[in-house]
mmCIF file of C-alpha atoms in Angstrom:
data_model
loop_
_atom_site.group_PDB
_atom_site.id
_atom_site.type_symbol
_atom_site.label_atom_id
_atom_site.label_comp_id
_atom_site.label_asym_id
_atom_site.label_seq_id
_atom_site.Cartn_x
_atom_site.Cartn_y
_atom_site.Cartn_z
ATOM 1 C CA MET A 1 27.011 29.150 -45.626
ATOM 2 C CA LYS A 2 25.511 29.162 -49.092
ATOM 3 C CA LEU A 3 24.272 25.900 -50.582
ATOM 4 C CA SER A 4 26.473 26.305 -53.676
ATOM 5 C CA ARG A 5 29.568 26.410 -51.401
ATOM 6 C CA ARG A 6 28.638 23.345 -49.407
ATOM 7 C CA PHE A 7 27.598 21.212 -52.369
ATOM 8 C CA PRO A 8 29.176 21.183 -55.871
ATOM 9 C CA LEU A 9 25.860 21.590 -57.676
ATOM 10 C CA ASN A 10 27.296 21.585 -61.180
ATOM 11 C CA ALA A 11 29.217 18.424 -60.419
ATOM 12 C CA LEU A 12 26.022 16.798 -59.105
ATOM 13 C CA ARG A 13 24.210 17.799 -62.319
ATOM 14 C CA VAL A 14 26.956 16.125 -64.345
ATOM 15 C CA PHE A 15 26.896 13.051 -62.083
ATOM 16 C CA GLU A 16 23.136 12.651 -62.609
ATOM 17 C CA ALA A 17 23.477 12.832 -66.382
ATOM 18 C CA VAL A 18 26.382 10.349 -66.527
ATOM 19 C CA ALA A 19 24.610 7.894 -64.219
ATOM 20 C CA ARG A 20 21.343 8.141 -66.165
ATOM 21 C CA LEU A 21 22.991 7.749 -69.577
ATOM 22 C CA GLU A 22 25.715 5.349 -68.319
ATOM 23 C CA ASN A 23 28.168 7.082 -70.614
ATOM 24 C CA PHE A 24 30.533 10.052 -70.310
ATOM 25 C CA THR A 25 30.359 10.924 -74.003
ATOM 26 C CA ARG A 26 26.551 10.985 -74.214
ATOM 27 C CA ALA A 27 26.374 13.015 -70.979
ATOM 28 C CA ALA A 28 28.813 15.540 -72.443
ATOM 29 C CA GLU A 29 26.642 15.875 -75.575
ATOM 30 C CA GLU A 30 23.471 16.363 -73.522
ATOM 31 C CA LEU A 31 25.054 18.976 -71.266
ATOM 32 C CA GLY A 32 26.871 20.809 -74.063
ATOM 33 C CA MET A 33 30.241 20.139 -72.460
ATOM 34 C CA THR A 34 33.449 18.437 -73.539
ATOM 35 C CA GLN A 35 34.158 14.944 -72.254
ATOM 36 C CA THR A 36 37.191 16.348 -70.458
ATOM 37 C CA ALA A 37 34.982 18.852 -68.619
ATOM 38 C CA VAL A 38 32.585 16.057 -67.626
ATOM 39 C CA SER A 39 35.454 13.966 -66.252
ATOM 40 C CA TYR A 40 36.730 17.010 -64.337
ATOM 41 C CA GLN A 41 33.339 17.618 -62.691
ATOM 42 C CA ILE A 42 33.110 13.969 -61.621
ATOM 43 C CA LYS A 43 36.592 14.225 -60.115
ATOM 44 C CA LEU A 44 35.497 17.353 -58.189
ATOM 45 C CA LEU A 45 32.512 15.454 -56.802
ATOM 46 C CA GLU A 46 34.635 12.471 -55.801
ATOM 47 C CA ASP A 47 37.160 14.755 -54.118
ATOM 48 C CA HIS A 48 34.317 16.431 -52.234
ATOM 49 C CA LEU A 49 32.848 13.072 -51.140
ATOM 50 C CA GLY A 50 36.184 11.436 -50.425
ATOM 51 C CA ASP A 51 35.118 8.390 -52.421
ATOM 52 C CA THR A 52 34.576 7.318 -56.007
ATOM 53 C CA VAL A 53 31.106 7.262 -57.573
ATOM 54 C CA PHE A 54 31.872 5.259 -60.728
ATOM 55 C CA ILE A 55 33.822 2.134 -61.521
ATOM 56 C CA ARG A 56 35.257 2.652 -64.992
ATOM 57 C CA LYS A 57 35.419 -0.544 -67.050
ATOM 58 C CA PRO A 58 36.512 -0.900 -70.699
ATOM 59 C CA ARG A 59 32.971 -1.338 -72.040
ATOM 60 C CA ALA A 60 30.788 -0.370 -69.115
ATOM 61 C CA LEU A 61 30.288 2.227 -66.409
ATOM 62 C CA GLN A 62 29.152 1.046 -63.010
ATOM 63 C CA LEU A 63 28.080 2.975 -59.930
ATOM 64 C CA THR A 64 29.953 2.369 -56.723
ATOM 65 C CA GLU A 65 28.056 1.873 -53.472
ATOM 66 C CA THR A 66 28.489 5.567 -52.736
ATOM 67 C CA GLY A 67 27.198 6.419 -56.205
ATOM 68 C CA ARG A 68 24.158 4.130 -55.826
ATOM 69 C CA ARG A 69 23.204 5.763 -52.526
ATOM 70 C CA LEU A 70 23.720 9.251 -53.931
ATOM 71 C CA LEU A 71 21.863 8.912 -57.237
ATOM 72 C CA PRO A 72 18.190 8.628 -56.053
ATOM 73 C CA LYS A 73 18.401 11.741 -53.892
ATOM 74 C CA VAL A 74 20.227 13.711 -56.573
ATOM 75 C CA THR A 75 17.647 12.677 -59.164
ATOM 76 C CA GLU A 76 14.825 13.669 -56.812
ATOM 77 C CA ALA A 77 16.477 17.012 -56.070
ATOM 78 C CA PHE A 78 16.850 17.960 -59.728
ATOM 79 C CA THR A 79 13.290 16.840 -60.429
ATOM 80 C CA LEU A 80 12.063 19.143 -57.650
ATOM 81 C CA LEU A 81 14.185 21.990 -58.991
ATOM 82 C CA GLY A 82 12.799 21.430 -62.486
ATOM 83 C CA ASP A 83 9.246 21.440 -61.143
ATOM 84 C CA ALA A 84 9.902 24.670 -59.216
ATOM 85 C CA VAL A 85 11.335 26.420 -62.273
ATOM 86 C CA GLN A 86 8.467 25.218 -64.469
ATOM 87 C CA SER A 87 5.936 26.384 -61.899
ATOM 88 C CA ALA A 88 7.545 29.812 -61.681
ATOM 89 C CA ARG A 89 7.735 30.022 -65.452
ATOM 90 C CA SER A 90 4.074 29.076 -65.795
ATOM 91 C CA ILE A 91 3.041 31.852 -63.410
ATOM 92 C CA ALA A 92 5.210 34.320 -65.320
ATOM 93 C CA ASP A 93 3.746 33.143 -68.622
ATOM 94 C CA GLU A 94 0.167 33.399 -67.394
ATOM 95 C CA THR A 95 0.294 36.976 -66.034
ATOM 96 C CA LEU A 96 1.228 40.067 -68.040
ATOM 97 C CA GLU A 97 2.065 43.105 -65.911
ATOM 98 C CA ILE A 98 1.711 46.433 -67.706
ATOM 99 C CA HIS A 99 2.770 49.847 -66.384
ATOM 100 C CA SER A 100 1.116 52.752 -68.141
ATOM 101 C CA PRO A 101 0.751 56.535 -67.758
ATOM 102 C CA PRO A 102 -2.637 57.289 -66.127
ATOM 103 C CA THR A 103 -4.432 58.888 -69.074
ATOM 104 C CA PHE A 104 -3.426 56.195 -71.551
ATOM 105 C CA ALA A 105 -4.408 53.521 -69.028
ATOM 106 C CA SER A 106 -7.811 54.986 -68.153
ATOM 107 C CA HIS A 107 -8.927 56.462 -71.456
ATOM 108 C CA TRP A 108 -7.717 53.833 -73.882
ATOM 109 C CA LEU A 109 -5.887 50.759 -72.610
ATOM 110 C CA SER A 110 -8.166 49.642 -69.771
ATOM 111 C CA PRO A 111 -11.385 49.656 -71.855
ATOM 112 C CA GLN A 112 -9.597 47.771 -74.649
ATOM 113 C CA LEU A 113 -8.029 44.991 -72.561
ATOM 114 C CA LEU A 114 -11.131 42.802 -72.673
ATOM 115 C CA ALA A 115 -10.508 42.395 -76.396
ATOM 116 C CA PHE A 116 -6.907 41.329 -75.711
ATOM 117 C CA GLN A 117 -8.011 38.771 -73.134
ATOM 118 C CA ALA A 118 -10.715 37.477 -75.456
ATOM 119 C CA ARG A 119 -7.995 36.802 -78.018
ATOM 120 C CA HIS A 120 -5.584 35.393 -75.392
ATOM 121 C CA PRO A 121 -7.702 33.903 -72.572
ATOM 122 C CA GLN A 122 -4.666 32.090 -71.108
ATOM 123 C CA ILE A 123 -2.993 35.409 -70.229
ATOM 124 C CA ALA A 124 -4.102 37.279 -67.107
ATOM 125 C CA VAL A 125 -3.407 41.032 -67.121
ATOM 126 C CA ARG A 126 -2.276 43.272 -64.267
ATOM 127 C CA LEU A 127 -2.450 46.962 -65.233
ATOM 128 C CA LEU A 128 -0.753 49.549 -63.002
ATOM 129 C CA ARG A 129 -1.121 53.291 -63.541
ATOM 130 C CA GLN A 130 2.306 54.881 -63.184
ATOM 131 C CA MET A 131 3.231 58.512 -63.831
ATOM 132 C CA ASP A 132 6.271 57.056 -65.583
ATOM 133 C CA GLY A 133 5.728 53.487 -66.774
ATOM 134 C CA THR A 134 9.490 52.825 -66.626
ATOM 135 C CA ASP A 135 10.079 53.853 -62.992
ATOM 136 C CA GLN A 136 13.345 52.101 -62.130
ATOM 137 C CA ASN A 137 12.601 52.169 -58.390
ATOM 138 C CA ARG A 138 9.713 49.739 -58.800
ATOM 139 C CA THR A 139 9.574 46.102 -59.771
ATOM 140 C CA ALA A 140 10.175 45.860 -63.500
ATOM 141 C CA PRO A 141 6.926 45.119 -65.363
ATOM 142 C CA ASP A 142 6.674 42.803 -68.342
ATOM 143 C CA VAL A 143 5.928 45.800 -70.559
ATOM 144 C CA ALA A 144 5.516 49.536 -70.047
ATOM 145 C CA ILE A 145 4.120 52.472 -71.996
ATOM 146 C CA HIS A 146 6.650 55.301 -72.065
ATOM 147 C CA ILE A 147 6.226 58.769 -73.574
ATOM 148 C CA ALA A 148 9.294 60.591 -74.868
ATOM 149 C CA SER A 149 10.917 62.038 -77.965
ATOM 150 C CA GLU A 150 13.412 59.175 -78.237
ATOM 151 C CA PRO A 151 13.441 55.472 -77.318
ATOM 152 C CA LEU A 152 14.947 54.386 -74.010
ATOM 153 C CA GLU A 153 18.574 53.305 -73.922
ATOM 154 C CA GLY A 154 19.109 49.592 -73.470
ATOM 155 C CA MET A 155 15.437 48.692 -73.916
ATOM 156 C CA ILE A 156 13.354 47.265 -76.751
ATOM 157 C CA CYS A 157 11.123 50.187 -77.785
ATOM 158 C CA HIS A 158 8.314 50.012 -80.345
ATOM 159 C CA PRO A 159 6.639 53.282 -81.421
ATOM 160 C CA ILE A 160 2.902 52.689 -81.137
ATOM 161 C CA LEU A 161 1.208 56.102 -81.057
ATOM 162 C CA ARG A 162 1.683 59.802 -81.790
ATOM 163 C CA LEU A 163 -1.040 62.246 -80.822
ATOM 164 C CA GLU A 164 -2.263 65.701 -81.738
ATOM 165 C CA TYR A 165 -3.773 68.216 -79.348
ATOM 166 C CA SER A 166 -6.285 71.053 -79.438
ATOM 167 C CA PRO A 167 -7.881 73.410 -76.867
ATOM 168 C CA MET A 168 -10.971 71.968 -75.131
ATOM 169 C CA LEU A 169 -13.335 73.339 -72.524
ATOM 170 C CA ALA A 170 -16.751 72.863 -70.923
ATOM 171 C CA PRO A 171 -19.722 74.010 -73.065
ATOM 172 C CA ARG A 172 -21.013 76.378 -70.376
ATOM 173 C CA LEU A 173 -17.664 78.168 -70.274
ATOM 174 C CA ALA A 174 -17.881 78.790 -74.012
ATOM 175 C CA GLU A 175 -21.469 80.002 -73.582
ATOM 176 C CA ASN A 176 -20.313 82.598 -71.055
ATOM 177 C CA LEU A 177 -18.468 84.263 -73.920
ATOM 178 C CA ASP A 178 -21.549 84.032 -76.115
ATOM 179 C CA GLY A 179 -19.745 81.371 -78.097
ATOM 180 C CA LEU A 180 -16.254 81.043 -79.511
ATOM 181 C CA ARG A 181 -16.115 82.359 -83.047
ATOM 182 C CA GLU A 182 -12.364 82.614 -83.586
ATOM 183 C CA PRO A 183 -9.220 81.354 -81.833
ATOM 184 C CA ALA A 184 -8.483 84.784 -80.382
ATOM 185 C CA ASP A 185 -11.603 84.417 -78.194
ATOM 186 C CA LEU A 186 -9.688 81.812 -76.145
ATOM 187 C CA LEU A 187 -7.484 84.605 -74.797
ATOM 188 C CA ARG A 188 -10.423 85.793 -72.705
ATOM 189 C CA LEU A 189 -10.539 82.518 -70.733
ATOM 190 C CA PRO A 190 -8.309 81.098 -67.982
ATOM 191 C CA TRP A 191 -5.996 78.265 -69.073
ATOM 192 C CA ILE A 192 -5.393 75.085 -67.116
ATOM 193 C CA SER A 193 -2.541 73.746 -69.256
ATOM 194 C CA ASP A 194 0.888 75.312 -68.909
ATOM 195 C CA THR A 195 0.958 77.922 -71.685
ATOM 196 C CA ARG A 196 4.761 77.906 -71.671
ATOM 197 C CA GLY A 197 4.791 74.398 -73.086
ATOM 198 C CA TRP A 198 5.295 72.960 -76.555
ATOM 199 C CA TRP A 199 1.707 73.693 -77.620
ATOM 200 C CA ARG A 200 2.387 77.391 -78.067
ATOM 201 C CA GLU A 201 2.767 76.143 -81.638
ATOM 202 C CA TRP A 202 -1.042 75.957 -81.725
ATOM 203 C CA PHE A 203 -1.274 79.707 -81.169
ATOM 204 C CA GLU A 204 1.398 80.326 -83.786
ATOM 205 C CA ALA A 205 -0.525 78.146 -86.269
ATOM 206 C CA ALA A 206 -3.692 80.098 -85.398
ATOM 207 C CA GLY A 207 -1.870 83.405 -85.812
ATOM 208 C CA ILE A 208 -2.313 84.437 -82.149
ATOM 209 C CA ASP A 209 0.114 85.862 -79.606
ATOM 210 C CA PRO A 210 -0.460 83.796 -76.414
ATOM 211 C CA ALA A 211 1.114 86.420 -74.122
ATOM 212 C CA PRO A 212 -2.259 87.805 -72.858
ATOM 213 C CA ILE A 213 -3.504 84.379 -71.678
ATOM 214 C CA ARG A 214 -4.635 84.163 -68.061
ATOM 215 C CA ARG A 215 -3.358 81.012 -66.338
ATOM 216 C CA THR A 216 -5.169 79.352 -63.444
ATOM 217 C CA SER A 217 -3.418 78.437 -60.198
ATOM 218 C CA LEU A 218 -4.109 74.766 -60.899
ATOM 219 C CA ASN A 219 -0.997 72.707 -61.669
ATOM 220 C CA ALA A 220 -1.771 69.193 -62.865
ATOM 221 C CA LEU A 221 1.938 68.496 -63.567
ATOM 222 C CA GLY A 222 1.192 67.623 -67.167
ATOM 223 C CA ALA A 223 -1.376 64.906 -66.338
ATOM 224 C CA LEU A 224 -3.934 65.134 -69.144
ATOM 225 C CA GLU A 225 -6.539 63.216 -67.152
ATOM 226 C CA LEU A 226 -6.504 65.809 -64.346
ATOM 227 C CA GLU A 227 -6.497 68.718 -66.768
ATOM 228 C CA ALA A 228 -9.497 67.224 -68.550
ATOM 229 C CA LYS A 229 -11.438 66.866 -65.298
ATOM 230 C CA ALA A 230 -10.691 70.467 -64.417
ATOM 231 C CA ALA A 231 -11.846 71.572 -67.867
ATOM 232 C CA ILE A 232 -15.072 69.567 -67.572
ATOM 233 C CA ALA A 233 -15.675 71.268 -64.223
ATOM 234 C CA GLY A 234 -15.471 74.610 -65.984
ATOM 235 C CA HIS A 235 -12.189 75.850 -64.514
ATOM 236 C CA GLY A 236 -10.655 76.809 -67.820
ATOM 237 C CA VAL A 237 -9.266 75.676 -71.172
ATOM 238 C CA ALA A 238 -7.042 72.599 -71.452
ATOM 239 C CA MET A 239 -4.854 71.390 -74.288
ATOM 240 C CA LEU A 240 -6.114 67.831 -74.805
ATOM 241 C CA SER A 241 -6.016 65.020 -77.332
ATOM 242 C CA PRO A 242 -9.260 64.252 -79.210
ATOM 243 C CA PHE A 243 -8.077 60.636 -79.347
ATOM 244 C CA PHE A 244 -8.250 60.233 -75.578
ATOM 245 C CA PHE A 245 -11.340 62.363 -74.968
ATOM 246 C CA SER A 246 -13.576 61.391 -77.876
ATOM 247 C CA ASP A 247 -16.262 60.128 -75.466
ATOM 248 C CA GLU A 248 -16.300 63.423 -73.576
ATOM 249 C CA LEU A 249 -16.591 65.313 -76.862
ATOM 250 C CA ALA A 250 -19.366 63.027 -78.114
ATOM 251 C CA SER A 251 -21.344 63.390 -74.884
ATOM 252 C CA GLY A 252 -20.948 67.174 -74.817
ATOM 253 C CA ARG A 253 -19.015 67.289 -71.543
ATOM 254 C CA LEU A 254 -16.189 68.905 -73.501
ATOM 255 C CA VAL A 255 -16.152 70.929 -76.699
ATOM 256 C CA GLN A 256 -13.330 71.377 -79.164
ATOM 257 C CA PRO A 257 -14.159 74.763 -80.671
ATOM 258 C CA PHE A 258 -11.588 74.627 -83.482
ATOM 259 C CA ASP A 259 -10.363 71.786 -85.704
ATOM 260 C CA LEU A 260 -6.771 72.994 -85.611
ATOM 261 C CA CYS A 261 -4.479 70.451 -83.883
ATOM 262 C CA VAL A 262 -0.729 70.247 -83.280
ATOM 263 C CA GLY A 263 1.582 67.459 -82.187
ATOM 264 C CA ASP A 264 3.904 67.590 -79.198
ATOM 265 C CA GLY A 265 6.858 65.821 -80.810
ATOM 266 C CA LYS A 266 6.500 62.888 -78.401
ATOM 267 C CA THR A 267 5.915 59.213 -79.107
ATOM 268 C CA TYR A 268 4.167 56.548 -77.047
ATOM 269 C CA TRP A 269 6.592 53.613 -76.881
ATOM 270 C CA LEU A 270 5.899 50.019 -75.915
ATOM 271 C CA VAL A 271 8.970 49.175 -73.817
ATOM 272 C CA TYR A 272 10.393 45.947 -72.372
ATOM 273 C CA GLN A 273 13.683 44.351 -71.396
ATOM 274 C CA PRO A 274 15.770 42.799 -74.218
ATOM 275 C CA ALA A 275 15.873 39.501 -72.290
ATOM 276 C CA ARG A 276 12.077 39.262 -72.667
ATOM 277 C CA ARG A 277 11.947 39.847 -76.404
ATOM 278 C CA ASN A 278 10.933 36.236 -77.115
ATOM 279 C CA ALA A 279 8.343 35.872 -74.336
ATOM 280 C CA PRO A 280 5.108 34.676 -76.032
ATOM 281 C CA LYS A 281 2.884 36.907 -73.880
ATOM 282 C CA ILE A 282 4.905 40.008 -74.802
ATOM 283 C CA LYS A 283 4.862 39.119 -78.495
ATOM 284 C CA ALA A 284 1.107 38.622 -78.252
ATOM 285 C CA PHE A 285 0.567 41.964 -76.523
ATOM 286 C CA HIS A 286 2.809 43.826 -78.976
ATOM 287 C CA ALA A 287 0.921 42.452 -81.980
ATOM 288 C CA TRP A 288 -2.458 43.148 -80.377
ATOM 289 C CA ILE A 289 -1.797 46.734 -79.247
ATOM 290 C CA GLU A 290 -0.474 47.781 -82.648
ATOM 291 C CA ASP A 291 -3.526 46.300 -84.369
ATOM 292 C CA ALA A 292 -5.948 47.789 -81.832
ATOM 293 C CA LEU A 293 -4.447 51.284 -81.985
ATOM 294 C CA ALA A 294 -4.296 51.255 -85.786
ATOM 295 C CA HIS A 295 -7.934 50.174 -85.964
ATOM 296 C CA ASP A 296 -9.067 52.783 -83.433
ATOM 297 C CA LEU A 297 -7.157 55.609 -85.120
ATOM 298 C CA ALA A 298 -8.470 54.634 -88.540
ATOM 299 C CA THR A 299 -12.034 54.329 -87.270
ATOM 300 C CA LYS A 300 -11.980 57.773 -85.673
ATOM 301 C CA ALA A 301 -10.412 59.265 -88.786
ATOM 302 C CA GLY A 302 -12.839 57.466 -91.121
ATOM 303 C CA ARG A 303 -10.063 55.877 -93.180
ATOM 304 C CA PRO A 304 -8.824 52.326 -93.951
ATOM 305 C CA VAL A 305 -6.918 50.579 -91.178
ATOM 306 C CA GLU A 306 -3.130 50.737 -91.388
ATOM 307 C CA THR A 307 -0.758 49.029 -88.981
ATOM 308 C CA PRO A 308 1.981 51.368 -87.677
ATOM 309 C CA PRO A 309 5.614 50.265 -88.147
ATOM 310 C CA ALA A 310 7.546 48.728 -85.262
ATOM 311 C CA ALA A 311 11.084 49.777 -84.342
ATOM 312 C CA SER A 312 13.653 49.416 -81.588
ATOM 313 C CA GLY A 313 16.169 51.975 -80.379
ATOM 314 C CA THR A 314 18.864 52.698 -77.857
ATOM 315 C CA ALA A 315 18.881 56.459 -77.360
ATOM 316 C CA LEU A 316 18.196 57.775 -73.856
ATOM 317 C CA ALA A 317 14.743 59.328 -73.520
ATOM 318 C CA PRO A 318 14.615 62.795 -71.933
ATOM 319 C CA LYS A 319 12.703 63.327 -68.688
ATOM 320 C CA ASP A 320 9.929 65.832 -69.246
ATOM 321 C CA SER A 321 6.300 66.566 -68.427
ATOM 322 C CA ALA A 322 5.041 64.659 -71.448
ATOM 323 C CA ALA A 323 6.061 61.423 -69.725
ATOM 324 C CA ASN A 324 3.250 62.016 -67.217
ATOM 325 C CA ARG A 325 0.387 61.874 -69.671
#
């Protein structure tokens, strides 16, 4: 039998407040109840016990023998419950669990988290790489990074990043063609990325018909990190974001032969449950990630830092391959 069925817990909470304050009216004010509701809860407790717990006098309130024996244990029980809730809340406040798509986690978020923890040393961080940061079959994280055209229904969603993409490949693959002089030269190479995707716009912008492209048998299911590794290994051309792979470009492991970039129409959203909107650790992370992304984008673009706007939405996000990046 459940504890709440064996013991009238709400009535015991009211009893403790009345006994401590020695007044029905003050107990009602503390508990946010009417005095009638307080009297009703005491009657429920007395009916359950089969005895009275208070002697009501014109100018005083006195515990009966049953009430005196009951009060210490009830007080101790609510103290223990308060301690347990505070302990659980402290643990929740101290640890921030983040679910993120693999590429965003590995190529941007993970290297940046030391700066967040330096600013907020009281918050421990647990970062999990998820193909979809909002997987409903897993334990809900404190926050998640979700990629989609629209915000998720029923969630607080802040747009934090939009990316552009361009073809990239290993230098030795470009050398095999004696260099890449114009976008049409890319048609002579195998492609790792799915050429039926949104980025056909890149070919249209370059004035090329992508029909002759040779696709590899590799299917990375839209995971940019895997496509980048395959490109570095020389297996073909991948459509990648310079934002994520700036280190690989700087080191020469990848080359971006043409400056032309296109967007995919998707947004990176910072997502969390509405009930957690006022959690200090989530507010801290939201403020930090917007500042950090704005600074990084501005630095790479060689322009002044601008903080991106925040927004919330309720539209259902579509399920597509972009959510795996």
